[in-house]
Amino acid sequence: MFQKDGPLPPPGGSIVILTGAGISKESGLETFRDADGIWAQVSIEEVATPEAFARNPAKVHAFYNARRRGLLDAAVQPNAAHRALAHLEQAWPGQVLLVTQNIDDLHERAGSRALIHMHGEILRSLCLACGETAPWPDDMSLESACAACDTVGLMRVNVVWFGEMPFEMERIYRTLADCDLFVSIGTSGAVYPAAGFVQEARLGGRAHTVELNLEPSEGHSLFAERHYGPASEVVPAYVERLLAAVA
Ligand code: BJW
C-alpha cells in the first residue's frame, strides 16, 4: 500500500534510520509481537529482564543460545532491505546513521558501517564481573568463563533487557535533533525509547518523517509519509527514490 510520495531531504542532508525485527523477517528471523512472534512463544518476564536472568540464568542462556544458532544458520542472510540501506550509506552525499533495535548482525553483513545496535548484539558477551564485552559466537552457559578476567558463571549475552538503558542514547538523540529525514522500518513502535524517536526528530524542527512497515505501527499517525508492504520491497523502492534525487 503506497501513499503519495512526500518531500525528499536536501542533497547532503542528514538521515537517521531506525530498524526493527520486521526488516529481518524475510531473512528467516522471527519478530516479537506478530501473531507467530517470539512473545507468543515465551513471556518477556521469563527471558528478557535482568530479574529473569537472576532467577533462572540457564533458561535465559537457552533462549539466546537457540536464537544465536538460528542466526548463524547458513540459510539466514541479509535481504534486499538490508542491502538497500548499506547502499544508501555508501551513495548518499551526507550523513546516514542507522540505529537498529535488532541484535542480529544482518546490517553489518550487508555492508552497513555507520550503525548503532541500541539493544545490543547477540554475538557478543558481557562479563558481569569485570564489565568486558567481547565477540561470542558460541553457546553460553553457567560454566562459561570470561576471557578477560577468567571469572566463571557471570557471563551474559550483551543485549538490552526491559528496565535496562539502551546503548548510545546521547549520540542517537543528538543526531535525531539535527536530522533532515527520519525513517522507521519494520518496528511495531511498542517499545521505548525507540518508539519516541519520531517525536524527537520532529522536535528538531525540520525532519521529514517516514514509516516503512508491513502494516501501520502503533505510532503510525506521527509519521508524515507512510508506505506499507514487505521490507524487501518498500525499502529498496524508497532508497531508489532518495538516490535518484541526487544522481
Ligand atoms: C514487517 C515484516 C516485513 C513484519 N517487512 N515489516 C510504560 C510506558 C512507556 C515506557 C515504559 C513503560 N513501562 C516500561 C517502559 C520502558 C520499556 C518499554 O518500552 N516498555 C513497553 C513494553 C511499554 N523500555 C525499556 O525498558 C527500555 N529501557 C528504557 O526505557 O530505559 C530507560 C530510558 C529512559 C529514558 C531514555 C532512555 C532510556 C529497554 C527496552 C529493551 C527491549 N529489549 C528487547 C529485547 C532485546 C534482546 C532480544 O532481542 O532478545 O528488544 S524487547 C524486543 O522489542 C526487542 C526489540 O528490539 C524490541 C522492539 O521490537 P520490534 O523490533 O519493534 O519488533 P515487533 O515484533 O514489535 O514489531 C515488528 C514489526 O515488523 C511489526 O510492526 C510488523 O508489522 C513488522 N513486520 N514482517 C516489514 N516482512
XYZ file of C-alpha atoms and ligand atoms in Angstrom:
327
model
C 0.000 0.000 0.000
C 1.792 3.137 -1.170
C 0.785 6.588 -0.030
C 1.618 9.631 -2.082
C 5.374 10.290 -2.105
C 6.484 13.048 0.275
C 9.318 15.587 0.140
C 12.963 14.473 -0.099
C 15.827 15.725 2.098
C 18.284 18.192 0.546
C 21.379 16.566 -1.043
C 23.923 16.332 1.768
C 21.156 16.303 4.386
C 21.378 14.158 7.495
C 19.356 10.913 7.598
C 18.553 8.755 10.629
C 17.085 5.303 10.046
C 15.573 3.127 12.783
C 15.081 -0.573 12.085
C 13.230 -3.290 13.992
C 12.592 -7.000 13.750
C 10.397 -6.637 10.644
C 13.415 -5.915 8.437
C 14.934 -9.310 9.295
C 11.679 -11.296 8.977
C 12.239 -12.131 5.304
C 15.765 -13.291 6.183
C 14.171 -16.005 8.311
C 14.283 -14.415 11.802
C 11.200 -14.085 13.985
C 9.614 -10.794 15.027
C 8.413 -10.303 18.623
C 4.810 -9.136 18.550
C 3.381 -10.613 15.358
C 0.899 -13.476 15.904
C 3.684 -16.024 15.277
C 6.320 -13.926 17.058
C 8.702 -14.674 19.923
C 6.464 -13.215 22.654
C 3.677 -15.609 21.596
C 6.004 -18.499 22.495
C 7.742 -17.277 25.653
C 6.936 -14.444 28.058
C 9.072 -11.327 28.427
C 9.189 -11.853 32.203
C 10.823 -15.275 31.737
C 13.663 -14.292 29.388
C 14.040 -10.555 28.761
C 14.533 -8.823 32.115
C 17.527 -8.689 34.496
C 15.249 -10.301 37.105
C 14.591 -13.268 34.787
C 18.343 -13.768 34.378
C 18.937 -13.559 38.143
C 16.101 -16.067 38.786
C 16.870 -18.603 36.061
C 20.066 -17.891 34.090
C 20.061 -21.357 32.470
C 16.662 -20.657 30.889
C 17.789 -17.263 29.585
C 21.030 -18.762 28.207
C 18.997 -21.486 26.433
C 16.670 -18.877 24.881
C 19.584 -16.867 23.446
C 21.624 -19.962 22.507
C 18.747 -21.149 20.306
C 18.375 -17.716 18.669
C 22.163 -17.398 18.183
C 22.261 -20.791 16.451
C 19.310 -19.713 14.311
C 21.088 -16.519 13.261
C 24.213 -18.476 12.300
C 22.242 -20.941 10.148
C 23.549 -20.657 6.588
C 20.001 -20.020 5.329
C 19.780 -16.740 7.293
C 21.244 -13.983 5.119
C 20.697 -10.225 4.661
C 17.775 -9.447 2.372
C 17.189 -6.696 -0.195
C 16.165 -4.222 2.526
C 19.443 -4.620 4.480
C 21.390 -4.297 1.233
C 19.495 -1.174 0.149
C 20.324 0.590 3.448
C 24.031 -0.311 3.100
C 23.965 1.091 -0.439
C 22.289 4.277 0.818
C 25.081 4.792 3.377
C 27.692 4.499 0.600
C 25.905 6.594 -2.030
C 24.162 9.385 -0.051
C 26.206 12.634 -0.084
C 25.540 13.338 3.594
C 25.376 11.627 6.976
C 23.384 8.394 7.275
C 23.089 6.916 10.788
C 21.452 3.511 11.064
C 20.060 2.736 14.529
C 18.856 -0.821 14.878
C 16.873 -2.405 17.690
C 17.891 -5.769 16.260
C 20.528 -7.891 17.959
C 21.320 -9.802 14.748
C 24.294 -8.873 12.528
C 22.466 -8.727 9.190
C 23.059 -4.987 8.695
C 26.837 -5.485 9.102
C 26.792 -8.484 6.791
C 25.008 -6.357 4.165
C 27.762 -3.718 4.441
C 26.380 -1.048 6.814
C 29.112 0.586 8.918
C 27.545 3.703 10.477
C 25.424 1.538 12.751
C 24.301 1.602 16.380
C 22.906 -1.577 17.981
C 20.822 0.209 20.611
C 19.540 -3.114 22.078
C 22.931 -4.837 21.874
C 24.247 -7.791 19.913
C 23.550 -11.499 20.358
C 27.028 -12.344 19.058
C 28.741 -10.514 21.953
C 29.121 -11.373 25.633
C 29.127 -9.166 28.724
C 31.011 -10.211 31.846
C 29.135 -9.172 34.991
C 32.359 -9.439 36.986
C 34.629 -7.098 35.013
C 32.260 -5.406 32.526
C 34.234 -6.546 29.477
C 32.307 -7.180 26.250
C 33.702 -9.492 23.575
C 32.647 -11.447 20.476
C 30.730 -14.622 21.460
C 29.556 -16.787 18.547
C 29.046 -19.960 20.651
C 26.531 -21.258 23.165
C 26.798 -19.641 26.615
C 26.207 -21.368 29.961
C 26.840 -21.078 33.684
C 30.174 -22.756 33.010
C 31.293 -20.058 30.550
C 34.395 -18.098 31.575
C 35.354 -14.509 30.810
C 38.422 -14.320 28.547
C 39.455 -11.051 30.218
C 39.177 -11.865 33.960
C 38.674 -15.670 33.999
C 35.565 -15.440 36.190
C 33.219 -18.377 35.603
C 29.420 -18.159 35.851
C 28.930 -14.412 35.415
C 28.719 -14.214 31.634
C 25.586 -12.934 29.889
C 24.621 -12.054 26.358
C 25.266 -8.365 25.577
C 21.674 -7.332 24.876
C 19.370 -4.746 26.485
C 16.523 -6.167 28.522
C 13.450 -4.328 29.820
C 14.427 -1.926 32.575
C 17.972 -1.527 31.216
C 19.344 1.523 29.423
C 19.747 1.124 25.638
C 23.194 1.889 24.209
C 24.460 5.219 22.817
C 21.302 7.181 23.613
C 23.099 10.519 23.821
C 24.538 10.164 20.298
C 21.181 8.976 18.951
C 19.224 11.904 20.438
C 21.855 14.389 19.235
C 21.661 13.077 15.676
C 17.850 12.920 15.728
C 17.594 16.540 16.858
C 19.610 17.680 13.845
C 18.356 15.401 11.054
C 16.520 16.214 7.820
C 14.904 12.797 7.432
C 13.876 10.113 9.918
C 12.816 6.731 8.531
C 11.372 3.974 10.742
C 11.413 0.472 9.256
C 9.844 -2.804 10.456
C 9.136 -1.862 14.048
C 5.838 -2.011 15.925
C 6.554 1.166 17.910
C 5.669 -0.677 21.119
C 8.987 -0.277 22.931
C 10.504 2.937 24.302
C 12.734 4.859 23.921
C 12.845 3.823 20.207
C 9.081 4.415 19.849
C 9.665 8.071 20.777
C 12.353 8.757 18.157
C 9.828 10.060 15.626
C 8.781 12.788 18.080
C 12.412 13.601 18.892
C 13.120 14.055 15.172
C 10.061 16.273 14.757
C 11.117 18.417 17.721
C 14.308 19.289 15.805
C 12.035 21.299 13.548
C 12.967 20.294 10.018
C 12.879 16.488 9.784
C 10.554 14.789 7.356
C 9.329 11.527 8.936
C 8.625 8.286 7.066
C 7.288 4.898 8.191
C 8.035 1.789 6.092
C 6.354 -1.279 7.566
C 4.234 -4.276 6.719
C 1.260 -2.589 8.373
C 0.643 0.638 10.309
C 2.568 0.653 13.613
C 1.181 1.871 16.948
C 2.518 5.368 16.258
C 1.816 5.494 12.522
C -0.117 8.768 12.687
C 3.039 10.564 13.907
C 4.704 9.990 10.515
C 4.207 12.457 7.676
C 4.695 9.795 4.981
C 3.891 6.072 5.151
C 4.410 3.117 2.839
C 3.241 -0.399 3.668
C 4.458 -3.745 2.327
C 7.284 -6.262 2.875
C 10.584 -4.585 3.770
C 12.354 -6.309 0.859
C 10.080 -4.328 -1.481
C 9.295 -0.996 0.187
C 12.822 -0.265 1.473
C 14.682 -0.686 -1.864
C 11.935 1.338 -3.592
C 12.262 4.179 -1.089
C 16.093 4.160 -1.203
C 15.991 4.231 -5.003
C 13.791 7.326 -4.847
C 16.180 9.054 -2.411
C 19.224 8.285 -4.556
C 17.529 9.214 -7.842
C 17.184 12.735 -6.458
C 20.964 13.102 -6.040
C 22.103 11.183 -9.138
C 7.456 -6.304 8.791
C 7.629 -7.500 8.143
C 8.184 -7.420 6.882
C 6.734 -7.986 9.987
N 8.520 -6.244 6.377
N 7.798 -5.132 8.270
C 5.431 2.475 30.203
C 5.379 3.471 29.231
C 6.479 3.768 28.425
C 7.651 3.077 28.591
C 7.702 2.084 29.550
C 6.605 1.803 30.351
N 6.959 0.787 31.173
C 8.235 0.443 30.922
C 8.699 1.230 29.923
C 10.067 1.163 29.306
C 10.264 -0.098 28.479
C 9.141 -0.206 27.458
O 9.165 0.400 26.405
N 8.122 -0.990 27.726
C 6.996 -1.088 26.790
C 6.632 -2.540 26.634
C 5.887 -0.201 27.272
N 11.524 0.068 27.817
C 12.669 -0.268 28.404
O 12.718 -0.815 29.492
C 13.940 0.084 27.658
N 14.805 0.814 28.510
C 14.482 2.034 28.977
O 13.417 2.562 28.734
O 15.484 2.621 29.731
C 15.179 3.888 30.352
C 15.367 5.065 29.462
C 14.794 6.270 29.812
C 14.943 7.388 29.017
C 15.670 7.319 27.854
C 16.239 6.141 27.509
C 16.069 5.026 28.296
C 14.665 -1.175 27.198
C 13.899 -1.902 26.159
C 14.621 -3.196 25.803
C 13.890 -4.005 24.743
N 14.522 -5.257 24.609
C 14.049 -6.173 23.565
C 14.838 -7.480 23.712
C 16.272 -7.248 23.220
C 17.043 -8.520 23.152
C 16.370 -9.566 22.288
O 16.219 -9.404 21.073
O 16.011 -10.580 22.862
O 14.232 -5.605 22.281
S 12.284 -6.475 23.632
C 12.063 -6.542 21.869
O 11.229 -5.432 21.441
C 13.455 -6.297 21.277
C 13.140 -5.398 20.126
O 14.293 -4.690 19.737
C 12.045 -4.523 20.674
C 11.199 -3.861 19.610
O 10.544 -4.808 18.821
P 10.353 -4.553 17.260
O 11.664 -4.590 16.595
O 9.522 -3.363 17.039
O 9.580 -5.900 16.836
P 7.999 -6.175 16.852
O 7.830 -7.636 16.759
O 7.350 -5.498 17.982
O 7.471 -5.477 15.528
C 7.824 -5.970 14.248
C 7.178 -5.085 13.183
O 7.633 -5.527 11.924
C 5.650 -5.150 13.167
O 5.121 -3.829 13.069
C 5.326 -5.924 11.901
O 4.129 -5.487 11.261
C 6.522 -5.600 11.044
N 6.833 -6.617 10.053
N 7.106 -8.537 8.972
C 8.282 -5.118 7.131
N 8.348 -8.557 6.154
